[in-house]
Amino acid sequence: MTVIDSRTRIDSHPTHRIAGYEVRTGRPYPFGVTSVPGGLTFSVYSDRARSMTLVLFERGKDEPLAELEFPADFRVGSVFSMTVFGLDPETLEYGFRADGPFDPVRGDRFDASQILVDPHARLISGREVWGSPPNRDRIYPYRSRPLLEDFHWGDDRPPGIPMEELVIYETHVRGFTRHPSSGVSAPGTYAGLREKIPYLRELGVNCVELMPIFEFDEFDNPHTDSEGNPLRNYWGYNTLGFFAPKAGYAATGKYGMQADEFKALVKELHRAGIEVILDVVFNHTAEGNENGPTISFRGLDNTTYYMLTPEGYYYNFSGTGNTMNCNHPVVRGFILDCLRYWVAEYHIDGFRFDLAAILDRAGDGTPLPNPPLLEQLAYDPLLRNCKLIAEAWDAAGLYEVGSFPSYGRWSEWNGKYRDTVRRFLKGDSGVVGELATRVIGSPDLYDGRGAIASINFVTAHDGFTLNDLVSYNDKHNEANGEGNADGANDNNSWNCGVEGPTTDPGVNALRLRQMKNAMAVLLTSQGVPMILSGDEVGRTQLGNNNTYCQDNELSWFDWTLGESNPELFRFVRHLIAFRHAHPALRPAWHPYDAVTWHGVRAGEPDWSAESRFLAVTRHGPDGDVVHVAMNAHWEAHDTQLPQPPPGLEWCLAADTAAPAPHDVHPAGTEPPLTHPGRYLVAPRSTVILVGRAPSDQPPEKESPWLSPLPSP
Amino acid sequence: MSSFEMSLGRVGDATTAILVGEIDSGSAHQLFAVLVPGGQMLIDLSSVSYVSSSGLRALLLLHRQAREQDTRMAITGVADEVRFVMAATGFLDFFEIAEGVHR
């Protein structure tokens, strides 16, 4: 029997010969490189280029292998496409030269002397090994590469965890395992993170949010430390290529296998029931302003990709020099292509959009009431089940927490939650009323959108760690080389009496308790909690609240902390399990009628300015009931408890004032109270009670604890 | 072009393929010549210094073809660096690793 190879196509033969290569006109869509029988098809957009040249390199060689100008009849509309036969994708690097006008006032900055990265490059070479010194003199330093996209996904499926059930863990691929104490075989890599999945399982989180993993250059940072040593761009909010995973985060990056390694990580996380959200940075690129390097977009079609002033300069709503023109129809298509690609090709479960307020600005910077990009992402069929999370502000004062155009789909980093909980915990007056709205999913902000629109957090990568929040009144960013001028000043932090590390046992005990208070409030609030990696073990950055440039132990997760601080880890772990066990804490919608408020007396909340105590009882399905008493006062309060529902009694799940192991009781083992109707809530403490049916053999009765604490 | 050679032998009722050199896009297609239907197949990688992205795919395809033909395939003698790459990219999970090889 003769079998016709199904891969054979009637158009897989060359029609032209250019620079020694057999070619034909390519299919113009999709953009980027596509593998076809016998060759590769290259397709790139430029509206204003007069001509375009494909530049081929053999991997690692300084000089190009060949330059193939696209014949005029290979252009369809604004798209140049060509199939080149006989190329080996594994050893090929490529780029484009675009020739056109250089007229900055009109927005054109073409420069045919530059070789440009393909905006759709699936791999980028040049930064394969983290920290290896770059060769700035090399022709075409960052290079596009084709990717073998097939992967052994097996039966991998997105976990599909409902938004309200997520507990998000924000982390940095390198920082999570780079510390010498991590004990993994490839520290600081995707593979290293994969080895730590058992830790994530033990902690109980079901979603990791990875700080940027799109290719960037960690040497892209003009600052030096106080001794003149160059600082790196550790965080990576300076994207070179939006379709390429960072090679330097892969142990196999030097072999170009970062895509396989990252996919292996995603697959294994999914197998462990953990979703993957990527922090994506569409608000700007690594090209900076008019003085920055021409890498890709500027040279291909400056007027399309960037927001330009009438004089042809770059608007700087991102604070980094340029601003992506996100609502330009072509850029919308680019962003959509990119996100679809990460969902289809890498099985990503959601995205957190950095400085997302920029995503709803028009080309001249005007905020749009109905931004087409956000609507398009909300309704896109491939992104239908993706989590879409906005950092709903930008660096130019557009603050949209509560008003980000959501189309029923978008959630937000709730900055007001963070600020309110911080102010409450440190003992500010006049916060109790706002705290009440924050812990039930901020209905003032998200009425009609539900509690799931609120990503609740007390700390994130940007700002103090939790330990530093309770150890420093002020930021200490001297190590960043800008004289402590960088980073936020309004931290709402309190050092508990001493600035920085101390041996005072009273201060340290209070700090530990304050960290537990923050975790207790966060993990019992409605909405979606997000934990900053390391906060569960008290990670410190020594008061630095902007460690974007600190690729060292200041930022890295120190794995010995778990051993030196098992108490906090245990507390957080059991509280996460408690959250998973109690649907009363996480309805998707605002449960106005399932909530009752209390002060020192049941049913009588004290909303006055000097009140620093609030208790809330929440009722969920199947009789689930949880009572949380939050006392930010430096005095204890002897409180009256509300009547538990018939047939249930109040049992103690957690009391942050109780010495371990009585600070938290594993789900299902909560002991009933000694004095059922009352609870003495200690100074600066949080108490969590759960309604349970009395058992035949009650566990040991639990008494409330009191311990002395310093006044503020 | 990288160097690659291959030789077939038998140990008991198993076919042994000894691969030498680098398995990459230039040599990967040669792998499929080793497959013998039925029985056991031992792929000896002790003289393979590098397996590229294409090479890993070829090994996995070979493994799947072997399974379709009821051939039990195992790999052996995987050098540390090759093993590391296979582990980091998840490819290692698919293979049966035979410890030690008797030539």
mmCIF file of N, CA, C and O in Angstrom, chain B residues 2-82:
data_model
loop_
_atom_site.group_PDB
_atom_site.id
_atom_site.type_symbol
_atom_site.label_atom_id
_atom_site.label_comp_id
_atom_site.label_asym_id
_atom_site.label_seq_id
_atom_site.Cartn_x
_atom_site.Cartn_y
_atom_site.Cartn_z
ATOM 1 N N SER B 2 28.010 17.689 13.798
ATOM 2 C CA SER B 2 28.527 16.929 14.934
ATOM 3 C C SER B 2 28.750 15.467 14.531
ATOM 4 O O SER B 2 28.181 14.975 13.572
ATOM 5 N N SER B 3 29.560 14.799 15.315
ATOM 6 C CA SER B 3 29.841 13.400 14.999
ATOM 7 C C SER B 3 28.876 12.502 15.742
ATOM 8 O O SER B 3 28.497 12.775 16.883
ATOM 9 N N PHE B 4 28.428 11.463 15.057
ATOM 10 C CA PHE B 4 27.521 10.525 15.688
ATOM 11 C C PHE B 4 27.681 9.161 15.024
ATOM 12 O O PHE B 4 27.750 9.047 13.804
ATOM 13 N N GLU B 5 27.763 8.144 15.865
ATOM 14 C CA GLU B 5 27.850 6.783 15.340
ATOM 15 C C GLU B 5 26.986 5.880 16.184
ATOM 16 O O GLU B 5 26.679 6.194 17.337
ATOM 17 N N MET B 6 26.678 4.744 15.611
ATOM 18 C CA MET B 6 25.759 3.842 16.286
ATOM 19 C C MET B 6 26.134 2.412 15.928
ATOM 20 O O MET B 6 26.510 2.143 14.788
ATOM 21 N N SER B 7 26.093 1.514 16.911
ATOM 22 C CA SER B 7 26.330 0.107 16.562
ATOM 23 C C SER B 7 25.366 -0.771 17.344
ATOM 24 O O SER B 7 24.987 -0.447 18.482
ATOM 25 N N LEU B 8 24.941 -1.849 16.708
ATOM 26 C CA LEU B 8 23.974 -2.747 17.321
ATOM 27 C C LEU B 8 24.660 -4.030 17.772
ATOM 28 O O LEU B 8 25.555 -4.528 17.114
ATOM 29 N N GLY B 9 24.234 -4.548 18.909
ATOM 30 C CA GLY B 9 24.761 -5.828 19.362
ATOM 31 C C GLY B 9 23.668 -6.553 20.114
ATOM 32 O O GLY B 9 22.536 -6.083 20.215
ATOM 33 N N ARG B 10 23.980 -7.751 20.614
ATOM 34 C CA ARG B 10 22.981 -8.469 21.392
ATOM 35 C C ARG B 10 23.580 -8.894 22.716
ATOM 36 O O ARG B 10 24.718 -9.330 22.797
ATOM 37 N N VAL B 11 22.827 -8.736 23.756
ATOM 38 C CA VAL B 11 23.201 -9.256 25.073
ATOM 39 C C VAL B 11 22.041 -10.144 25.510
ATOM 40 O O VAL B 11 20.944 -9.648 25.763
ATOM 41 N N GLY B 12 22.264 -11.463 25.544
ATOM 42 C CA GLY B 12 21.160 -12.385 25.830
ATOM 43 C C GLY B 12 20.083 -12.200 24.783
ATOM 44 O O GLY B 12 20.366 -12.197 23.581
ATOM 45 N N ASP B 13 18.831 -11.989 25.241
ATOM 46 C CA ASP B 13 17.757 -11.818 24.265
ATOM 47 C C ASP B 13 17.458 -10.345 24.002
ATOM 48 O O ASP B 13 16.442 -10.003 23.421
ATOM 49 N N ALA B 14 18.340 -9.478 24.464
ATOM 50 C CA ALA B 14 18.105 -8.051 24.269
ATOM 51 C C ALA B 14 19.011 -7.494 23.178
ATOM 52 O O ALA B 14 20.174 -7.892 23.062
ATOM 53 N N THR B 15 18.429 -6.583 22.395
ATOM 54 C CA THR B 15 19.231 -5.850 21.425
ATOM 55 C C THR B 15 19.836 -4.651 22.133
ATOM 56 O O THR B 15 19.160 -3.968 22.888
ATOM 57 N N THR B 16 21.103 -4.443 21.900
ATOM 58 C CA THR B 16 21.756 -3.286 22.496
ATOM 59 C C THR B 16 22.209 -2.340 21.404
ATOM 60 O O THR B 16 22.835 -2.772 20.432
ATOM 61 N N ALA B 17 21.840 -1.076 21.551
ATOM 62 C CA ALA B 17 22.321 -0.066 20.603
ATOM 63 C C ALA B 17 23.288 0.837 21.353
ATOM 64 O O ALA B 17 22.923 1.448 22.357
ATOM 65 N N ILE B 18 24.518 0.857 20.874
ATOM 66 C CA ILE B 18 25.509 1.731 21.499
ATOM 67 C C ILE B 18 25.612 2.996 20.652
ATOM 68 O O ILE B 18 25.949 2.937 19.474
ATOM 69 N N LEU B 19 25.261 4.112 21.260
ATOM 70 C CA LEU B 19 25.305 5.384 20.540
ATOM 71 C C LEU B 19 26.560 6.132 20.983
ATOM 72 O O LEU B 19 26.910 6.136 22.158
ATOM 73 N N VAL B 20 27.198 6.768 20.033
ATOM 74 C CA VAL B 20 28.443 7.478 20.324
ATOM 75 C C VAL B 20 28.376 8.874 19.711
ATOM 76 O O VAL B 20 28.062 9.011 18.531
ATOM 77 N N GLY B 21 28.643 9.872 20.513
ATOM 78 C CA GLY B 21 28.706 11.237 19.984
ATOM 79 C C GLY B 21 27.581 12.105 20.488
ATOM 80 O O GLY B 21 27.173 12.004 21.643
ATOM 81 N N GLU B 22 27.073 12.958 19.598
ATOM 82 C CA GLU B 22 26.032 13.903 19.989
ATOM 83 C C GLU B 22 24.743 13.601 19.226
ATOM 84 O O GLU B 22 24.777 13.375 18.028
ATOM 85 N N ILE B 23 23.624 13.616 19.945
ATOM 86 C CA ILE B 23 22.336 13.430 19.278
ATOM 87 C C ILE B 23 21.692 14.799 19.132
ATOM 88 O O ILE B 23 21.283 15.411 20.120
ATOM 89 N N ASP B 24 21.670 15.289 17.911
ATOM 90 C CA ASP B 24 21.065 16.603 17.677
ATOM 91 C C ASP B 24 20.261 16.554 16.384
ATOM 92 O O ASP B 24 19.997 15.471 15.849
ATOM 93 N N SER B 25 19.884 17.727 15.881
ATOM 94 C CA SER B 25 19.016 17.735 14.695
ATOM 95 C C SER B 25 19.699 17.093 13.497
ATOM 96 O O SER B 25 19.037 16.615 12.585
ATOM 97 N N GLY B 26 21.040 17.059 13.488
ATOM 98 C CA GLY B 26 21.749 16.442 12.373
ATOM 99 C C GLY B 26 21.763 14.929 12.441
ATOM 100 O O GLY B 26 21.829 14.252 11.417
ATOM 101 N N SER B 27 21.688 14.364 13.638
ATOM 102 C CA SER B 27 21.860 12.915 13.777
ATOM 103 C C SER B 27 20.610 12.198 14.289
ATOM 104 O O SER B 27 20.507 10.978 14.174
ATOM 105 N N ALA B 28 19.653 12.957 14.833
ATOM 106 C CA ALA B 28 18.536 12.329 15.549
ATOM 107 C C ALA B 28 17.778 11.310 14.700
ATOM 108 O O ALA B 28 17.374 10.255 15.198
ATOM 109 N N HIS B 29 17.626 11.606 13.379
ATOM 110 C CA HIS B 29 16.812 10.719 12.534
ATOM 111 C C HIS B 29 17.418 9.320 12.433
ATOM 112 O O HIS B 29 16.718 8.350 12.178
ATOM 113 N N GLN B 30 18.735 9.228 12.644
ATOM 114 C CA GLN B 30 19.397 7.917 12.520
ATOM 115 C C GLN B 30 18.942 6.940 13.601
ATOM 116 O O GLN B 30 19.051 5.726 13.444
ATOM 117 N N LEU B 31 18.457 7.504 14.718
ATOM 118 C CA LEU B 31 18.060 6.657 15.840
ATOM 119 C C LEU B 31 17.029 5.600 15.452
ATOM 120 O O LEU B 31 17.045 4.483 15.952
ATOM 121 N N PHE B 32 16.133 5.983 14.538
ATOM 122 C CA PHE B 32 14.998 5.103 14.279
ATOM 123 C C PHE B 32 15.400 3.801 13.590
ATOM 124 O O PHE B 32 14.634 2.860 13.533
ATOM 125 N N ALA B 33 16.639 3.771 13.111
ATOM 126 C CA ALA B 33 17.129 2.545 12.473
ATOM 127 C C ALA B 33 17.392 1.432 13.489
ATOM 128 O O ALA B 33 17.518 0.267 13.124
ATOM 129 N N VAL B 34 17.477 1.769 14.769
ATOM 130 C CA VAL B 34 17.878 0.755 15.749
ATOM 131 C C VAL B 34 16.733 -0.168 16.148
ATOM 132 O O VAL B 34 16.943 -1.222 16.735
ATOM 133 N N LEU B 35 15.508 0.266 15.837
ATOM 134 C CA LEU B 35 14.376 -0.427 16.422
ATOM 135 C C LEU B 35 14.147 -1.818 15.827
ATOM 136 O O LEU B 35 14.067 -1.973 14.619
ATOM 137 N N VAL B 36 14.069 -2.798 16.722
ATOM 138 C CA VAL B 36 13.757 -4.168 16.305
ATOM 139 C C VAL B 36 12.438 -4.548 16.972
ATOM 140 O O VAL B 36 12.318 -4.439 18.184
ATOM 141 N N PRO B 37 11.435 -4.973 16.182
ATOM 142 C CA PRO B 37 10.136 -5.277 16.794
ATOM 143 C C PRO B 37 10.234 -6.425 17.790
ATOM 144 O O PRO B 37 10.956 -7.400 17.561
ATOM 145 N N GLY B 38 9.497 -6.308 18.892
ATOM 146 C CA GLY B 38 9.441 -7.350 19.912
ATOM 147 C C GLY B 38 10.710 -7.392 20.754
ATOM 148 O O GLY B 38 11.703 -6.724 20.458
ATOM 149 N N GLY B 39 10.672 -8.142 21.829
ATOM 150 C CA GLY B 39 11.858 -8.337 22.658
ATOM 151 C C GLY B 39 12.242 -7.101 23.446
ATOM 152 O O GLY B 39 11.408 -6.240 23.742
ATOM 153 N N GLN B 40 13.495 -7.024 23.770
ATOM 154 C CA GLN B 40 13.971 -5.920 24.587
ATOM 155 C C GLN B 40 15.039 -5.135 23.857
ATOM 156 O O GLN B 40 15.769 -5.669 23.043
ATOM 157 N N MET B 41 15.089 -3.881 24.215
ATOM 158 C CA MET B 41 15.991 -2.962 23.514
ATOM 159 C C MET B 41 16.682 -2.116 24.569
ATOM 160 O O MET B 41 16.027 -1.475 25.377
ATOM 161 N N LEU B 42 18.002 -2.154 24.546
ATOM 162 C CA LEU B 42 18.749 -1.342 25.507
ATOM 163 C C LEU B 42 19.513 -0.275 24.729
ATOM 164 O O LEU B 42 20.302 -0.599 23.836
ATOM 165 N N ILE B 43 19.238 0.969 25.049
ATOM 166 C CA ILE B 43 19.946 2.064 24.378
ATOM 167 C C ILE B 43 21.062 2.524 25.300
ATOM 168 O O ILE B 43 20.812 3.043 26.385
ATOM 169 N N ASP B 44 22.287 2.310 24.877
ATOM 170 C CA ASP B 44 23.443 2.650 25.702
ATOM 171 C C ASP B 44 23.925 4.053 25.345
ATOM 172 O O ASP B 44 24.414 4.306 24.246
ATOM 173 N N LEU B 45 23.751 4.975 26.289
ATOM 174 C CA LEU B 45 24.110 6.374 26.043
ATOM 175 C C LEU B 45 25.428 6.758 26.713
ATOM 176 O O LEU B 45 25.748 7.936 26.819
ATOM 177 N N SER B 46 26.194 5.742 27.162
ATOM 178 C CA SER B 46 27.380 6.089 27.964
ATOM 179 C C SER B 46 28.421 6.855 27.159
ATOM 180 O O SER B 46 29.269 7.531 27.734
ATOM 181 N N SER B 47 28.356 6.786 25.843
ATOM 182 C CA SER B 47 29.312 7.558 25.040
ATOM 183 C C SER B 47 28.642 8.734 24.337
ATOM 184 O O SER B 47 29.158 9.272 23.368
ATOM 185 N N VAL B 48 27.466 9.101 24.837
ATOM 186 C CA VAL B 48 26.783 10.272 24.290
ATOM 187 C C VAL B 48 27.038 11.451 25.219
ATOM 188 O O VAL B 48 26.733 11.405 26.407
ATOM 189 N N SER B 49 27.633 12.490 24.662
ATOM 190 C CA SER B 49 28.021 13.630 25.494
ATOM 191 C C SER B 49 26.957 14.717 25.514
ATOM 192 O O SER B 49 26.930 15.559 26.407
ATOM 193 N N TYR B 50 26.059 14.716 24.523
ATOM 194 C CA TYR B 50 25.088 15.802 24.420
ATOM 195 C C TYR B 50 23.858 15.322 23.675
ATOM 196 O O TYR B 50 23.971 14.655 22.642
ATOM 197 N N VAL B 51 22.706 15.658 24.213
ATOM 198 C CA VAL B 51 21.461 15.380 23.507
ATOM 199 C C VAL B 51 20.717 16.707 23.374
ATOM 200 O O VAL B 51 20.396 17.345 24.376
ATOM 201 N N SER B 52 20.479 17.130 22.163
ATOM 202 C CA SER B 52 19.824 18.425 21.946
ATOM 203 C C SER B 52 18.316 18.275 22.101
ATOM 204 O O SER B 52 17.790 17.182 22.335
ATOM 205 N N SER B 53 17.646 19.387 21.900
ATOM 206 C CA SER B 53 16.195 19.409 21.944
ATOM 207 C C SER B 53 15.602 18.415 20.930
ATOM 208 O O SER B 53 14.706 17.634 21.255
ATOM 209 N N SER B 54 16.118 18.423 19.718
ATOM 210 C CA SER B 54 15.661 17.451 18.713
ATOM 211 C C SER B 54 16.009 16.032 19.142
ATOM 212 O O SER B 54 15.232 15.098 18.918
ATOM 213 N N GLY B 55 17.180 15.888 19.748
ATOM 214 C CA GLY B 55 17.610 14.567 20.190
ATOM 215 C C GLY B 55 16.694 13.987 21.253
ATOM 216 O O GLY B 55 16.334 12.806 21.217
ATOM 217 N N LEU B 56 16.280 14.822 22.198
ATOM 218 C CA LEU B 56 15.357 14.363 23.245
ATOM 219 C C LEU B 56 14.035 13.927 22.625
ATOM 220 O O LEU B 56 13.451 12.909 23.010
ATOM 221 N N ARG B 57 13.579 14.705 21.641
ATOM 222 C CA ARG B 57 12.315 14.357 20.986
ATOM 223 C C ARG B 57 12.443 13.038 20.240
ATOM 224 O O ARG B 57 11.523 12.213 20.246
ATOM 225 N N ALA B 58 13.586 12.850 19.586
ATOM 226 C CA ALA B 58 13.803 11.602 18.857
ATOM 227 C C ALA B 58 13.808 10.408 19.819
ATOM 228 O O ALA B 58 13.215 9.364 19.537
ATOM 229 N N LEU B 59 14.450 10.573 20.960
ATOM 230 C CA LEU B 59 14.478 9.476 21.944
ATOM 231 C C LEU B 59 13.065 9.142 22.427
ATOM 232 O O LEU B 59 12.706 7.973 22.584
ATOM 233 N N LEU B 60 12.271 10.188 22.649
ATOM 234 C CA LEU B 60 10.908 9.950 23.128
ATOM 235 C C LEU B 60 10.049 9.294 22.038
ATOM 236 O O LEU B 60 9.274 8.367 22.308
ATOM 237 N N LEU B 61 10.227 9.756 20.803
ATOM 238 C CA LEU B 61 9.488 9.135 19.696
ATOM 239 C C LEU B 61 9.894 7.668 19.534
ATOM 240 O O LEU B 61 9.059 6.793 19.309
ATOM 241 N N LEU B 62 11.185 7.417 19.683
ATOM 242 C CA LEU B 62 11.685 6.047 19.592
ATOM 243 C C LEU B 62 11.034 5.181 20.674
ATOM 244 O O LEU B 62 10.593 4.058 20.428
ATOM 245 N N HIS B 63 10.977 5.715 21.856
ATOM 246 C CA HIS B 63 10.364 5.020 22.982
ATOM 247 C C HIS B 63 8.904 4.674 22.670
ATOM 248 O O HIS B 63 8.433 3.575 22.940
ATOM 249 N N ARG B 64 8.188 5.635 22.076
ATOM 250 C CA ARG B 64 6.771 5.392 21.773
ATOM 251 C C ARG B 64 6.619 4.365 20.658
ATOM 252 O O ARG B 64 5.745 3.503 20.714
ATOM 253 N N GLN B 65 7.486 4.463 19.650
ATOM 254 C CA GLN B 65 7.442 3.467 18.577
ATOM 255 C C GLN B 65 7.725 2.078 19.129
ATOM 256 O O GLN B 65 7.092 1.100 18.744
ATOM 257 N N ALA B 66 8.680 2.020 20.035
ATOM 258 C CA ALA B 66 9.031 0.726 20.624
ATOM 259 C C ALA B 66 7.822 0.136 21.335
ATOM 260 O O ALA B 66 7.505 -1.046 21.194
ATOM 261 N N ARG B 67 7.106 0.980 22.068
ATOM 262 C CA ARG B 67 5.965 0.486 22.816
ATOM 263 C C ARG B 67 4.881 -0.027 21.868
ATOM 264 O O ARG B 67 4.257 -1.040 22.115
ATOM 265 N N GLU B 68 4.698 0.698 20.767
ATOM 266 C CA GLU B 68 3.704 0.244 19.778
ATOM 267 C C GLU B 68 4.066 -1.109 19.190
ATOM 268 O O GLU B 68 3.204 -1.878 18.797
ATOM 269 N N GLN B 69 5.366 -1.389 19.143
ATOM 270 C CA GLN B 69 5.820 -2.663 18.556
ATOM 271 C C GLN B 69 6.081 -3.713 19.629
ATOM 272 O O GLN B 69 6.776 -4.703 19.380
ATOM 273 N N ASP B 70 5.596 -3.446 20.845
ATOM 274 C CA ASP B 70 5.806 -4.378 21.954
ATOM 275 C C ASP B 70 7.277 -4.627 22.239
ATOM 276 O O ASP B 70 7.667 -5.719 22.652
ATOM 277 N N THR B 71 8.077 -3.628 21.986
ATOM 278 C CA THR B 71 9.480 -3.728 22.369
ATOM 279 C C THR B 71 9.646 -3.000 23.694
ATOM 280 O O THR B 71 9.170 -1.881 23.860
ATOM 281 N N ARG B 72 10.293 -3.657 24.618
ATOM 282 C CA ARG B 72 10.541 -2.998 25.890
ATOM 283 C C ARG B 72 11.881 -2.271 25.776
ATOM 284 O O ARG B 72 12.923 -2.885 25.592
ATOM 285 N N MET B 73 11.805 -0.954 25.883
ATOM 286 C CA MET B 73 13.019 -0.172 25.671
ATOM 287 C C MET B 73 13.484 0.457 26.986
ATOM 288 O O MET B 73 12.693 0.957 27.767
ATOM 289 N N ALA B 74 14.784 0.370 27.205
ATOM 290 C CA ALA B 74 15.364 1.032 28.377
ATOM 291 C C ALA B 74 16.614 1.767 27.920
ATOM 292 O O ALA B 74 17.214 1.422 26.896
ATOM 293 N N ILE B 75 16.967 2.782 28.676
ATOM 294 C CA ILE B 75 18.214 3.473 28.365
ATOM 295 C C ILE B 75 19.179 3.257 29.518
ATOM 296 O O ILE B 75 18.789 3.016 30.664
ATOM 297 N N THR B 76 20.443 3.324 29.210
ATOM 298 C CA THR B 76 21.445 3.071 30.240
ATOM 299 C C THR B 76 22.683 3.919 29.988
ATOM 300 O O THR B 76 22.877 4.447 28.889
ATOM 301 N N GLY B 77 23.476 4.054 31.026
ATOM 302 C CA GLY B 77 24.749 4.771 30.892
ATOM 303 C C GLY B 77 24.575 6.256 30.624
ATOM 304 O O GLY B 77 25.396 6.872 29.946
ATOM 305 N N VAL B 78 23.505 6.828 31.165
ATOM 306 C CA VAL B 78 23.263 8.242 30.881
ATOM 307 C C VAL B 78 24.265 9.099 31.656
ATOM 308 O O VAL B 78 24.314 9.048 32.886
ATOM 309 N N ALA B 79 25.055 9.871 30.929
ATOM 310 C CA ALA B 79 26.057 10.729 31.576
ATOM 311 C C ALA B 79 25.364 11.774 32.447
ATOM 312 O O ALA B 79 24.209 12.134 32.197
ATOM 313 N N ASP B 80 26.061 12.238 33.457
ATOM 314 C CA ASP B 80 25.462 13.147 34.438
ATOM 315 C C ASP B 80 24.794 14.359 33.778
ATOM 316 O O ASP B 80 23.670 14.723 34.112
ATOM 317 N N GLU B 81 25.516 14.987 32.858
ATOM 318 C CA GLU B 81 24.973 16.208 32.253
ATOM 319 C C GLU B 81 23.729 15.900 31.408
ATOM 320 O O GLU B 81 22.754 16.641 31.430
ATOM 321 N N VAL B 82 23.789 14.795 30.674
ATOM 322 C CA VAL B 82 22.636 14.408 29.850
ATOM 323 C C VAL B 82 21.446 14.067 30.751
ATOM 324 O O VAL B 82 20.311 14.484 30.519
#
